[in-house]
Structures are given as C-alpha cells and as structure tokens.
Short mmCIF file of C-alpha atoms in Angstrom, two decimals:
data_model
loop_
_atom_site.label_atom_id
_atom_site.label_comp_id
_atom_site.label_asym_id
_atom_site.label_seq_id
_atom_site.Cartn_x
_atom_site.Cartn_y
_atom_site.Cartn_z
CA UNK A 1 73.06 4.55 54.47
CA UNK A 2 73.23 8.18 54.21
CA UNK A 3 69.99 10.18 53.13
CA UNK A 4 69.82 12.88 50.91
CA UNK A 5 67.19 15.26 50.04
CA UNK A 6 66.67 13.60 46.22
CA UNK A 7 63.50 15.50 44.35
CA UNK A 8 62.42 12.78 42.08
CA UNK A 9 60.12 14.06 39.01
CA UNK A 10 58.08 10.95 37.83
CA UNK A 11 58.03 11.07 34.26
CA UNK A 12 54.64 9.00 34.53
CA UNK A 13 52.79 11.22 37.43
CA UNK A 14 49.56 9.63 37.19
CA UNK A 15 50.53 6.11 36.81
CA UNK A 16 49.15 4.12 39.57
CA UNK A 17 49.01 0.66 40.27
CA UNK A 18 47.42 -1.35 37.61
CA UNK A 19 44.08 -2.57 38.34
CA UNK A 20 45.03 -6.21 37.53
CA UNK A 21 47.46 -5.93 40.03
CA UNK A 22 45.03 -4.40 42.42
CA UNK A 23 42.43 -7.12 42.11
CA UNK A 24 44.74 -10.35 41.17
CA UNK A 25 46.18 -9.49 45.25
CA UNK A 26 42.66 -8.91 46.31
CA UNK A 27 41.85 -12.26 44.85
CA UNK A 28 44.33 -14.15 46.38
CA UNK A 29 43.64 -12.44 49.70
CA UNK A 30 40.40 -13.13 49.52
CA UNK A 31 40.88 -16.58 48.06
CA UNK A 32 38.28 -15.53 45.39
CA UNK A 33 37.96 -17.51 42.00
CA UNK A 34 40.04 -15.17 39.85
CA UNK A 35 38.09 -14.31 36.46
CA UNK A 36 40.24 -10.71 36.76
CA UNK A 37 43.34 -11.24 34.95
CA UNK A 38 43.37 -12.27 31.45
CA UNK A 39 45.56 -15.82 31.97
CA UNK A 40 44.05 -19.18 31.76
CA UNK A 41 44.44 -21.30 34.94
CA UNK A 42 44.94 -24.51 32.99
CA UNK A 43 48.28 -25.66 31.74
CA UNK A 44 49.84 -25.40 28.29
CA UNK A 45 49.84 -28.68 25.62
CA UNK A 46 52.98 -30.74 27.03
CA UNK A 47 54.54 -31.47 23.68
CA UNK A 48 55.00 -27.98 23.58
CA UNK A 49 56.59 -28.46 27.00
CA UNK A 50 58.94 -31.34 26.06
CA UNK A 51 60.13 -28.83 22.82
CA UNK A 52 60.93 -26.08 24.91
CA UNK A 53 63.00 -29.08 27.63
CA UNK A 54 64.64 -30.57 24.38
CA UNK A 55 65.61 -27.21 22.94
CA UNK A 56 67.55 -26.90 26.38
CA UNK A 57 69.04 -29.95 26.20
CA UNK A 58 70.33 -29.31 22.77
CA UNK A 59 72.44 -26.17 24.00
CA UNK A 60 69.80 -23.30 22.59
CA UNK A 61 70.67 -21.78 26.29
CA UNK A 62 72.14 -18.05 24.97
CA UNK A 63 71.10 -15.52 23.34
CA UNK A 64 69.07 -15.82 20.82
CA UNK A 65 69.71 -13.82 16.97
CA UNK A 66 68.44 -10.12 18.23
CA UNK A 67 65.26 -10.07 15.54
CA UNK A 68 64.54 -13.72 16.44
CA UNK A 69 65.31 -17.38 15.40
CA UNK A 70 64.98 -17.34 11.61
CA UNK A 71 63.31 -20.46 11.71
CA UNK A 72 60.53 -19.18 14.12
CA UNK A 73 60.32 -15.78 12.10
CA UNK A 74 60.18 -18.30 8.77
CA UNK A 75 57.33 -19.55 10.32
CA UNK A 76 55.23 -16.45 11.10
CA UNK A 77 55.72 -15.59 7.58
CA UNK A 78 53.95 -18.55 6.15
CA UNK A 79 51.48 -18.32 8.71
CA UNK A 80 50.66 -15.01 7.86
CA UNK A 81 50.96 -15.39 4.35
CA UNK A 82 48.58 -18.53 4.90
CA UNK A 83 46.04 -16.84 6.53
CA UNK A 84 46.16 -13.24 5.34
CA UNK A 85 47.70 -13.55 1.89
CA UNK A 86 50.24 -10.88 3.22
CA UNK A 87 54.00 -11.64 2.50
CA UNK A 88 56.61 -10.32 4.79
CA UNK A 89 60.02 -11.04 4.65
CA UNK A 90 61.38 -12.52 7.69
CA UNK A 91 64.92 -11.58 7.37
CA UNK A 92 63.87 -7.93 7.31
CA UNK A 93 60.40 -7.48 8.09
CA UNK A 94 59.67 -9.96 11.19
CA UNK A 95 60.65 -9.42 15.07
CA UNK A 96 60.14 -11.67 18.02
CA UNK A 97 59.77 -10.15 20.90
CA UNK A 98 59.16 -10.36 24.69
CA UNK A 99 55.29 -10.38 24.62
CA UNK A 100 53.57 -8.53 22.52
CA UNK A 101 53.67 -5.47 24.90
CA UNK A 102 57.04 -4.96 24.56
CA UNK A 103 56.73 -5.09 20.53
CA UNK A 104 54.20 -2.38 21.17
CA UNK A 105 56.67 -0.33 24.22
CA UNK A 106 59.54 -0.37 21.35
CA UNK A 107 57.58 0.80 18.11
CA UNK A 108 56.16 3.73 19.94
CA UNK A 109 59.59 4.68 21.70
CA UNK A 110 60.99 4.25 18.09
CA UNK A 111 59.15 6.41 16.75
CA UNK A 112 57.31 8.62 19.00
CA UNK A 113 58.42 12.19 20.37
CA UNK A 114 58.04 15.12 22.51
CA UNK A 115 54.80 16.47 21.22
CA UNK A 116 53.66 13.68 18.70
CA UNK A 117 49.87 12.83 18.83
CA UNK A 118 48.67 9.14 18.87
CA UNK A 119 45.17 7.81 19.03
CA UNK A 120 44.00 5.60 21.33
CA UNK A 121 40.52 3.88 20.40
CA UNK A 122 38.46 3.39 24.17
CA UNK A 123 38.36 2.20 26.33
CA UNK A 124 42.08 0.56 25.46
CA UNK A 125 44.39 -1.91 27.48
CA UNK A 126 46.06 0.11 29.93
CA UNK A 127 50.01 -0.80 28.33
CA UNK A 128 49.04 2.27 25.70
CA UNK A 129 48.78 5.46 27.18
CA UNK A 130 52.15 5.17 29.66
CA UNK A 131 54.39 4.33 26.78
CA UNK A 132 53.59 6.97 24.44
CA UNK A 133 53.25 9.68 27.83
CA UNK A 134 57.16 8.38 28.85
CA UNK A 135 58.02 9.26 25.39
CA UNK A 136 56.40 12.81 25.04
CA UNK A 137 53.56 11.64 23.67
CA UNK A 138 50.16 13.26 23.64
CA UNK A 139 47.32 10.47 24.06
CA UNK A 140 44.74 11.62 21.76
CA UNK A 141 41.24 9.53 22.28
CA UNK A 142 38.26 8.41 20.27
CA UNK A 143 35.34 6.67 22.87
CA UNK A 144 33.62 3.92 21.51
CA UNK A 145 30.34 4.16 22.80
CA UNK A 146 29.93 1.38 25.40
CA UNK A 147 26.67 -0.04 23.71
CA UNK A 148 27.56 -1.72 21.02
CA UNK A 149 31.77 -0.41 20.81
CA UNK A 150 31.51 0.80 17.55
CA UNK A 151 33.95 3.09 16.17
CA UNK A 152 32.48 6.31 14.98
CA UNK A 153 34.62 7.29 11.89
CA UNK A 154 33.47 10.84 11.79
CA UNK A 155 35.17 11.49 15.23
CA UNK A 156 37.67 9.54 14.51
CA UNK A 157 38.71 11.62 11.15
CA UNK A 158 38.19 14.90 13.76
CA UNK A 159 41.00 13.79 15.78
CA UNK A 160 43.60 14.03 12.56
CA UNK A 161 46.11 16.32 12.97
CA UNK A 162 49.05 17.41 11.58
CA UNK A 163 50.20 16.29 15.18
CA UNK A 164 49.48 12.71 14.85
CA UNK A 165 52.18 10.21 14.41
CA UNK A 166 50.28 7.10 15.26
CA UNK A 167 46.88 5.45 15.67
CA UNK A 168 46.65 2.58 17.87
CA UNK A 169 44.01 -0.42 17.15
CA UNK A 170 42.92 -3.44 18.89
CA UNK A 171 41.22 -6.47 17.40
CA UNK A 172 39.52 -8.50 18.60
CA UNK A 173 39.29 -6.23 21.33
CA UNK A 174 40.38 -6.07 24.73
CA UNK A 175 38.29 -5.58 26.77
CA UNK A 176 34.67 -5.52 25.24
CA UNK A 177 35.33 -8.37 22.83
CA UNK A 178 34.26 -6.75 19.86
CA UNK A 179 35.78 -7.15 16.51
CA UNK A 180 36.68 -4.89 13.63
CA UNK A 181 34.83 -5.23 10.34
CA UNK A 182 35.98 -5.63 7.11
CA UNK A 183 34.23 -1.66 6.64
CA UNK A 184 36.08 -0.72 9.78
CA UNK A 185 39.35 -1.54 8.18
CA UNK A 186 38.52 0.04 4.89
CA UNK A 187 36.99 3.18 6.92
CA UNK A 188 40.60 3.35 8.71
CA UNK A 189 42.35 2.82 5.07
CA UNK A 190 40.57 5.49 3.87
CA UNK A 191 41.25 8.05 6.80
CA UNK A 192 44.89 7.45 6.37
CA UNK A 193 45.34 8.09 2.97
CA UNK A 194 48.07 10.87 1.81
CA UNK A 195 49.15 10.86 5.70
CA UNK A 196 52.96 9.34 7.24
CA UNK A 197 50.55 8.38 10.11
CA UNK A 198 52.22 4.72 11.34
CA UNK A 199 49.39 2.16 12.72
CA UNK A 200 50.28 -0.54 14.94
CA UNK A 201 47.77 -3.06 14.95
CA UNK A 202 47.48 -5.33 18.62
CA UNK A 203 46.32 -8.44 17.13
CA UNK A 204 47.25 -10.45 19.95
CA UNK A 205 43.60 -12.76 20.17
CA UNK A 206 43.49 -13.31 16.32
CA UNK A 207 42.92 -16.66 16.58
CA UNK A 208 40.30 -16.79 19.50
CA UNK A 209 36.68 -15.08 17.22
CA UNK A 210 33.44 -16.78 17.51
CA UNK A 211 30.00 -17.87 15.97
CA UNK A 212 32.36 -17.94 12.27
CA UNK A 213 33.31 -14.93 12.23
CA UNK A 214 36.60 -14.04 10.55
CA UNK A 215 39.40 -11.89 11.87
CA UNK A 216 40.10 -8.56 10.01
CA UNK A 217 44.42 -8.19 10.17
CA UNK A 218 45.48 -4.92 9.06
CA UNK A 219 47.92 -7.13 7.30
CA UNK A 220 45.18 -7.93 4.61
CA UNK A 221 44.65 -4.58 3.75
CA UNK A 222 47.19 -2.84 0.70
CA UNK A 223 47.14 0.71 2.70
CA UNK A 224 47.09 -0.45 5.96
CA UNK A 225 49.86 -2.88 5.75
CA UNK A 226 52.33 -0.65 4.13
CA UNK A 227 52.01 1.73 7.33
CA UNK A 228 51.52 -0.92 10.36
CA UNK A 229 52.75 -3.13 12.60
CA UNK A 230 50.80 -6.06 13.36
CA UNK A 231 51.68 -7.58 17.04
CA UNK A 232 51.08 -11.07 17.51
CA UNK A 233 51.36 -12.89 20.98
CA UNK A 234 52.26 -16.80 21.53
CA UNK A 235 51.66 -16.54 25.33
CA UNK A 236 47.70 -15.79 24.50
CA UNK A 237 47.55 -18.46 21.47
CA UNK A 238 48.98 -21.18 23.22
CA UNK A 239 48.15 -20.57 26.86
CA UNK A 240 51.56 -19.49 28.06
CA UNK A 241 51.69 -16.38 29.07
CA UNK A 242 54.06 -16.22 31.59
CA UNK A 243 56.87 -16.89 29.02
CA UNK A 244 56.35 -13.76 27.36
CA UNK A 245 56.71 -14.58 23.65
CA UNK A 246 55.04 -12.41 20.55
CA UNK A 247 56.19 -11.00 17.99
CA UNK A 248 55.88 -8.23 15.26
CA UNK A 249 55.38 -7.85 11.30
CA UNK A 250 55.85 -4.64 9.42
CA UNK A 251 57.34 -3.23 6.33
CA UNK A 252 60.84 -2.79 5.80
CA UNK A 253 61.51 0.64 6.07
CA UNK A 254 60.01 0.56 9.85
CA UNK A 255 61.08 -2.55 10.94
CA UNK A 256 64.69 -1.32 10.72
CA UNK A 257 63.95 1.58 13.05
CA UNK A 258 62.31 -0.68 15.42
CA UNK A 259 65.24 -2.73 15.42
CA UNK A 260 67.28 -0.10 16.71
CA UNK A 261 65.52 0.51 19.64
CA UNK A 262 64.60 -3.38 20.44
CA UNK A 263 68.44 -4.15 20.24
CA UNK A 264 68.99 -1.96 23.09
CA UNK A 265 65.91 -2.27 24.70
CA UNK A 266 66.09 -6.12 25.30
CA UNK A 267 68.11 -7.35 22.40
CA UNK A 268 66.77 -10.87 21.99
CA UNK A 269 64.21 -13.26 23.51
CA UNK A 270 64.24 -16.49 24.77
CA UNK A 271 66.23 -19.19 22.86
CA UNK A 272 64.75 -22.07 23.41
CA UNK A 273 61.35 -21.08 23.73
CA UNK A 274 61.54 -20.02 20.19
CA UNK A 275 63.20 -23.23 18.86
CA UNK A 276 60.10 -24.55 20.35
CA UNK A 277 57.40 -22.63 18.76
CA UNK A 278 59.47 -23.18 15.88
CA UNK A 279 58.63 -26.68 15.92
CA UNK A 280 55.47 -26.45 17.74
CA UNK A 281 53.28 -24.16 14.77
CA UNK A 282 54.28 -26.89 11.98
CA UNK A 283 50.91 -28.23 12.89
CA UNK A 284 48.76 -25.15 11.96
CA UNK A 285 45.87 -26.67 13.92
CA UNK A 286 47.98 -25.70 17.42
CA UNK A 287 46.40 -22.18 16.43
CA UNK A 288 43.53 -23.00 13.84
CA UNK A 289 41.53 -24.98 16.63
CA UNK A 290 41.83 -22.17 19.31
CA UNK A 291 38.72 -20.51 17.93
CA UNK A 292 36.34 -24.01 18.71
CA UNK A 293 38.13 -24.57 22.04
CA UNK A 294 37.43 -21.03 23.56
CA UNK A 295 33.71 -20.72 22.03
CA UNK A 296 32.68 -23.63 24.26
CA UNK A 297 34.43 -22.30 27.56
CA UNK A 298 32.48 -19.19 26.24
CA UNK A 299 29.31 -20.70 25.64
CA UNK A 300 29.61 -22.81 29.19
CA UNK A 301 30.13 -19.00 30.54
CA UNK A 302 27.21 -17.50 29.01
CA UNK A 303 25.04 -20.96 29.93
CA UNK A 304 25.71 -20.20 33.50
CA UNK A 305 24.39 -17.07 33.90
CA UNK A 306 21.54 -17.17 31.88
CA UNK A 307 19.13 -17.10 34.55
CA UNK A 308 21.53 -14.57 36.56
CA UNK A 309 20.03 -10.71 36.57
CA UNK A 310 23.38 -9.43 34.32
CA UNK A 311 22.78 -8.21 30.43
CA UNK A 312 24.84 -10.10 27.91
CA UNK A 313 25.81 -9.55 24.95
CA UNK A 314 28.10 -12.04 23.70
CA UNK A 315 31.78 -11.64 23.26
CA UNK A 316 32.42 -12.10 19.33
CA UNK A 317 36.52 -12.87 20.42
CA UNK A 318 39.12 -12.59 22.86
CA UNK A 319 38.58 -14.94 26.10
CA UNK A 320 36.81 -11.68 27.88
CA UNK A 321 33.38 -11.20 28.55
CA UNK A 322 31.58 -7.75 29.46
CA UNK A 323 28.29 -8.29 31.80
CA UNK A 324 26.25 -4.86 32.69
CA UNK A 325 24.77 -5.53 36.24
CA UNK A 326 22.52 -2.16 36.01
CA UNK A 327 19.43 -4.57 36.98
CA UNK A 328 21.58 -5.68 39.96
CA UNK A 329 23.16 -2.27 41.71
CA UNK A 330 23.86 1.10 40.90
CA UNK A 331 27.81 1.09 42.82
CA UNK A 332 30.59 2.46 40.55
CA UNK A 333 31.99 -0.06 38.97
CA UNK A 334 35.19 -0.41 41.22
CA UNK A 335 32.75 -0.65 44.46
CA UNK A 336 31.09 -3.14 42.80
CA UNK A 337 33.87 -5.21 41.68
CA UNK A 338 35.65 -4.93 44.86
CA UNK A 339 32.51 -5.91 47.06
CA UNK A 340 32.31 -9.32 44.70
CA UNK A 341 35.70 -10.23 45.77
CA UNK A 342 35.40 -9.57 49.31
CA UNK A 343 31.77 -10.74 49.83
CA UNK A 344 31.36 -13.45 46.92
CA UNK A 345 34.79 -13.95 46.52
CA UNK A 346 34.80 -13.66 42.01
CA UNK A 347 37.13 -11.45 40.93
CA UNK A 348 36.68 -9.44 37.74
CA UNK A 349 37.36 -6.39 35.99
CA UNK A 350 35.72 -3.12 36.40
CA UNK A 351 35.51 -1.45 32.85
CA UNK A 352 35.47 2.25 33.73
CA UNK A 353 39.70 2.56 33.91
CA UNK A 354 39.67 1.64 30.26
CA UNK A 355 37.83 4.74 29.29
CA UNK A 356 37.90 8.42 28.39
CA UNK A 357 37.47 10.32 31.72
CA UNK A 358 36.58 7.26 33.77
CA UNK A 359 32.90 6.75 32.01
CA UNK A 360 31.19 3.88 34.31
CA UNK A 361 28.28 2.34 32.57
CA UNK A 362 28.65 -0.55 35.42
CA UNK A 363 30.10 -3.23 33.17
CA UNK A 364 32.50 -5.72 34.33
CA UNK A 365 34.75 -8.18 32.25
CA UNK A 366 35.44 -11.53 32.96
CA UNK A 367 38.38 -13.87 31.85
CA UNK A 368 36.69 -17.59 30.34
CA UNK A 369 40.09 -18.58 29.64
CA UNK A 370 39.57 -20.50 32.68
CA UNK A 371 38.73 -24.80 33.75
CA UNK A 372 35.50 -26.10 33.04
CA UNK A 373 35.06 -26.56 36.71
CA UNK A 374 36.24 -22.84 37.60
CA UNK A 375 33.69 -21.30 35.34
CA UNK A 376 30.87 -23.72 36.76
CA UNK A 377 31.60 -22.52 40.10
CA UNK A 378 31.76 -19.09 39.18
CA UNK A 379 28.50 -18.80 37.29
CA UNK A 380 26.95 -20.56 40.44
CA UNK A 381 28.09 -17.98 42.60
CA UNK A 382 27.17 -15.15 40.31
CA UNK A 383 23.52 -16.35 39.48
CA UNK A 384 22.57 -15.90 42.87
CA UNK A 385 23.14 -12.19 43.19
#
C-alpha cells in the first residue's frame, strides 16, 4: 500500500494503555493468580444460562427495541421502586445498555461540551476522565483523602462553577470500597440546589455492601433524582461480565436526550440476553442474596491475611479490597505491584492511577470476586511476604 505523510492529532493525548490491561497480560505471562481485574473467575448460575439458550431458540436473535426490551425495563422499574421507593417510568425513563460504561460514555457525550466542567470524586475508575476529555470536557477533581475516602464537602462546594455541567459519583466505590452515607447524599442534595448541574450516579455494585449496611441510590433522594442518572450493571450482579449488560434510570426530560445519542451510538443491546434477565430477576433473591455471598469470599480474604504484614481496613462493598503494604516496602506502588506478579506471581491493582496527580500512599486493590480455592492460594502466597 502506498504511504502518506498522515499527521494524526489524538483527541485523547495522554491516554495510555489501561492498567488492567497492563497487568491482566502481565498475569497471564506470568501465569500469576489474577486478583487485578475486577471479574470473578467462577461461572454464572446456569438457569440463567439455559434463559439466555432458550431466548435464542425462540427467535429473540435481532435487534432488540433501541431503549431496551420493555419487559426487562418493566422489571428494573419494580426493582427500583422495590428497593428505593423511586418510580420511573420505563417507557420513557429506563435504558438498557451495553454495560454500564457505555450508559455512562453516552450521558456525558449527550450532554457534555467544549468547555463544560465535570467533577470527578478520586481517585475514580479510569472510564471517566477520557469520555468527558473526547467531548471537550474539563475534568474538574475533588481527592478523597486516602485514609478513610471521605468526601470533604467544603472542597467539594469550592469546585462549583458556573462551568460545571456534571458531577460524577460512585457508590459503593470503586476502588477503595467505601460507601456513601445517607449525610453524603443529603450533603450532595444540598450543594446542588438552584443549579442545572446533571449527576450521574455509577451504582453498578449496589447490591454487593457488607456488615448490614444499606446502599444510599441517588434514586432515593427527591433532589438528587430529579437531576441524575443512576447506572446499574447486570454483568457485576450476576457474574457476567463479559456480556456487557446495564442499564440506566433518569427523569424524563434527560432520558430523551440520552436517547438520541445511544440510538446512534449503539442503538440496542443484546436480544436475548435481555429476554433472559427478563425472566431471570422475577426471583428478587438472584440480586438480594449477592450481599451474603460476597461478604464470605470477603471475609475468607481478610481471614487469610490476617497474620500477613498489610493494614486492612475492610471493604464496606464492591468485591475490591485496598491493603497498604507501608510495613512491607517503600516501592511506588506500580514497582510494587509489578514485582508481585513477576516474583510471587498475584496480580493486583496499584491505586496511585486512580488519583489526583498520581498520589501513591502504597495501597493496592484486590478483586475477591474470585473461587474459594483462588483466594486460599492467594492469601498463602501473600502472608509470606
């Protein structure tokens, strides 16, 4: 083929390989036991399965309505409703989506510009800051302070502009595995009164918070709900992430501009997936028992390195936990984590990426969401460093 002398201009110039890309390959070079990426390595219920195989079967093989099988979006509502006391209308105010990260891609191309502000809490899941820089977005941040990841409301209020187009929150949270309070919420209800400031909420391990705790949807809250979309993910509820399923609520006046974009973004999901989880969440406790199941793959986590030199503080949700190895080396984070795959073969997460110019206060996250037998091994390795 002919070469030419093409200048491309990256619209995302400092985008680099993510680091779950970077360690998931140095796992599997290393043939390391992979606690990096967030993806349990056990397989999904096989009813759920056998729906998805029927559905198929039964000719649900094109596309899908673009906002989503009413049936499926029927069923969000109640469970919502159920569990939040917040109605939404699923004709108008419910979308399924591919993941949850593409829910959260289209609402801030919908409604993001050159210029807008949106606030990122920190450290963040790494999906954030790329879509709203691609759009013309200006990443504004507020650093939780790596101790205890509490919010500090004062800051946060300093970061209001007349900029600011959207705030971004994640509960439970990914990656420290801290949840929001009910006074969090209210604090973030009352900071966004008399503003157009849109919230999307990335609520995507709702059903995975521990020791009876309750999770705090943005949905529950009056002034909160009437500005937000709350993102929901099946792949992380019912341990299937690779089919990329979630979905997103939010009132009617900004659910029709996120259709727009998601009908020529990707249109429609999979068909028979969602005739599946159609079927599959009639029996609320497919979600409801998540909570119990993860606790004790938590609690088997925590067991195993309690005589191991790493500070815990237990994970109140998600299927993440953050160790601090201070007592163990002083390496940046990324050394460190890259030495335990090539020399103890565990993979993990360094924590430093997530936040506000690269702060390293040598934590590391590991994924539970793994086998019994995985997580014994694991904690046997790690004990001995």
């Amino acid at each position: 083929m002919p070469k030419y002398n093409r200048k491309i201009v990256s619209k995302l110039p400092k985008v680099k390989t993510t680091i779950f890309t970077t360690m998931g390959h140095l796992a599997q070079k290393h043939n390391a036991i992979n606690l990096s990426q967030g993806f349990p390595n056990f397989e999904p219920d096989p009813s759920l399965i056998d729906l998805v195989t029927q559905a198929m079967k039964q000719g649900y093989n094109q596309y899908a309505p673009m906002a989503g099988v009413m049936e499926l979006r029927e069923m969000i509502a109640a469970k919502i409703e159920q569990l939040y006391g917040r109605h939404y209308n699923p004709d108008s105010e419910i979308t399924v989506t591919i993941g949850a990260t593409q829910a959260i891609f289209t609402i801030i191309t919908a409604f993001v510009g050159s210029g807008d502000e949106v606030i990122v809490i920190k450290p963040a899941y790494d999906c954030y800051e790329p879509a709203i820089e691609v759009n013309g977005g200006v990443p504004v941040f507020v650093q939780l302070n790596n101790t205890d990841f509490k919010i500090d409301w004062e800051v946060f209020r300093s970061k209001i502009t007349p900029r600011t187009k959207m705030v971004i929150i994640n509960t439970p949270h990914n990656p420290s595995g801290t949840i929001f309070s009910k006074e969090d919420m209210l604090e973030l209800q009352k900071c966004l009164e008399n503003t157009d400031i849109i919230v999307i909420s990335d609520e995507v391990y709702e059903h995975i918070i521990f020791d009876g705790l309750e999770h705090e949807s943005a949905s529950k809250y009056d002034g909160l709900a009437s500005r937000t979309f709350v993102c929901g993910s099946f792949g992380k509820t019912f341990h299937i992430t690779g089919w990329k399923m979630g979905y997103c609520a939010g009132p009617v006046e900004l659910m029709h501009e996120f259709r727009k974009t998601h009908q020529f973004n990707v249109f429609s999901a999979d068909h028979a997936v969602q005739k599946a989880l159609a079927s599959y969440l009639k029996e609320p406790q497919h979600y409801l028992g998540l909570n119990q199941f993860y606790q004790e793959k938590r609690d088997l986590f925590l067991e195993g390195l309690s005589t191991s030199r790493f500070k815990i503080k237990p994970s109140k949700g998600t299927y993440f936990q953050l160790v601090d190895y201070n007592d163990i080396t002083q390496e940046p984070d990324e050394v460190f984590a890259e030495r335990l795959v090539t020399k103890h073969q565990i993979a993990s997460i360094p924590i430093s990426g997530f936040n506000t110019k690269g702060i390293d206060k040598h934590l590391l996250r590991f994924c539970f969401a793994k086998t019994n037998e995985t997580l014994e091994r694991a904690t046997e390795i790690l004990s001995k460093l």
